[in-house]
XYZ file of C-alpha atoms in Angstrom:
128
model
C 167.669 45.977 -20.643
C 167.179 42.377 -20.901
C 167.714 40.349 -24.321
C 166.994 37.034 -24.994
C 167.925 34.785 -27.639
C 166.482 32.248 -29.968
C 168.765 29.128 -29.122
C 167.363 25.530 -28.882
C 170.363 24.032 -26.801
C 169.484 23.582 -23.320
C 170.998 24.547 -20.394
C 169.444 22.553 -16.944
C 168.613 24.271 -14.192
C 167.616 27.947 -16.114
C 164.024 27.291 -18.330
C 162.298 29.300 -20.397
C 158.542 30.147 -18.708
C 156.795 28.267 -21.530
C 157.549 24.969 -23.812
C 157.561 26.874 -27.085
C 160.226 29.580 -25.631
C 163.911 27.687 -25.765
C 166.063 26.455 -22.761
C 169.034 28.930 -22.303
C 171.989 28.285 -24.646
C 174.998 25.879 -23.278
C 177.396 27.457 -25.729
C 178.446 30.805 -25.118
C 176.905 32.724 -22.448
C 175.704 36.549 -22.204
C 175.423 38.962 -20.075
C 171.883 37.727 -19.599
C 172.533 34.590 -18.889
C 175.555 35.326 -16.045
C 172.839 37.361 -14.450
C 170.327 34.620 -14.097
C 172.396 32.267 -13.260
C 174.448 34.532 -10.828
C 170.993 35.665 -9.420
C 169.375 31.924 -9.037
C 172.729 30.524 -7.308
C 173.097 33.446 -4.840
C 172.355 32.407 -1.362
C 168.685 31.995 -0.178
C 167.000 32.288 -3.063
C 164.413 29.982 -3.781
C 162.974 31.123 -7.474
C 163.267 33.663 -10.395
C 160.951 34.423 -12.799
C 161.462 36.957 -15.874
C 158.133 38.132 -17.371
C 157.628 40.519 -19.860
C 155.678 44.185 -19.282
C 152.400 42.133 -19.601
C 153.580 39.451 -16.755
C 154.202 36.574 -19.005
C 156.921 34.201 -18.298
C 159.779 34.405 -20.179
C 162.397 32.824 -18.246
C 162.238 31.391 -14.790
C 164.484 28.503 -12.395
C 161.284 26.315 -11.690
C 161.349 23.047 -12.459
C 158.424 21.249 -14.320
C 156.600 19.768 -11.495
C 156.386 23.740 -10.233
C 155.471 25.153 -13.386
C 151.632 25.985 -11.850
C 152.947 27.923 -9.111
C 155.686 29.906 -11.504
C 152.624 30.809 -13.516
C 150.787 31.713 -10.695
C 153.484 33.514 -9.053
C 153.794 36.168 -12.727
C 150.143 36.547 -13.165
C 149.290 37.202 -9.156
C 152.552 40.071 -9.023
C 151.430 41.098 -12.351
C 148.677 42.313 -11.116
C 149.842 43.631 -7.763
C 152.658 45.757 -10.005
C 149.585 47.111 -12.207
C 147.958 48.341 -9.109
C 150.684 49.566 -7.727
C 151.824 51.682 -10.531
C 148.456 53.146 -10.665
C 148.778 54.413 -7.037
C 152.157 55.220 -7.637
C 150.993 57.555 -10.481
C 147.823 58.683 -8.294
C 150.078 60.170 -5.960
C 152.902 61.813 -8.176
C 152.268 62.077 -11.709
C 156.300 62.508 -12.189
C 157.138 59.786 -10.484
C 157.501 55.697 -11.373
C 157.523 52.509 -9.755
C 160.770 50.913 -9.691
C 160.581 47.951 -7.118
C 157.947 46.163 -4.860
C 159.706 44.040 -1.631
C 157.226 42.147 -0.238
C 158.119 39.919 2.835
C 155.866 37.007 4.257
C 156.851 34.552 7.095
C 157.639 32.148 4.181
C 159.392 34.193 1.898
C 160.172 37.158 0.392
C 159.716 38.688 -3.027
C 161.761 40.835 -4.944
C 159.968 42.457 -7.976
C 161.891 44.974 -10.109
C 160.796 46.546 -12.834
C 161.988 47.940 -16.373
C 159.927 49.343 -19.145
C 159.904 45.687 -21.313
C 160.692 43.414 -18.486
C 160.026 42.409 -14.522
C 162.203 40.261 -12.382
C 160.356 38.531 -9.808
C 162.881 37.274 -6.998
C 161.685 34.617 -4.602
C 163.696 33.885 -1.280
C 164.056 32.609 2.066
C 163.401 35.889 4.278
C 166.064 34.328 6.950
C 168.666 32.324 4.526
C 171.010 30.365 7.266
């Protein structure tokens, strides 16, 4: 399970999805924290995004000039995940979505899923 602090020191390169939620704390980090920055550093990747059940951001690697397209990027996969659970659960009641891979010519996206929380990986489909 995710958790996220309440910390106002920043951290660059790691946001929060909104400017009321804090940067990331510079001080001591968590296991949170390691993740997303392990995650956003690993080769390829291009974005994260951490939204909660609803699809809004919570944390994401965007910088402010991309801050549209982070928000569009949560509400648009939001929506597919909704959908997607719903067929999910159309077709076996006992079973539940866990992750969506969707792969473009651009990129690919990596959306996992946990009762509170969904990680929405963006990366180059054919890192060099």
């Amino acid at each position: 399970m995710f958790r996220f602090g309440k910390n106002k020191e920043t951290k660059p390169g790691v946001k929060s999805g909104s400017s009321t939620t804090p940067f990331l704390s510079s001080g001591p980090k968590g296991p949170v924290e390691h993740f997303i920055e392990k995650l956003a550093t690993a080769r390829g990747v291009k974005g994260l995004i951490i939204t909660d059940a609803e699809g809004l951001p919570l944390r994401d690697t965007f910088n402010e000039a991309d801050s549209a397209l982070m928000q569009k990027h949560a509400s648009l996969f939001s929506q597919l995940i909704h959908r997607t659970k719903q067929a999910v659960g159309n077709l076996d009641e006992q079973d539940e979505l866990n992750l969506v891979r969707v792969r473009t010519r651009k990129n690919e996206y990596m959306i996992a899923l946990d009762a509170q929380y969904i990680l929405i990986v963006i990366q180059d489909p054919n890192p060099m």
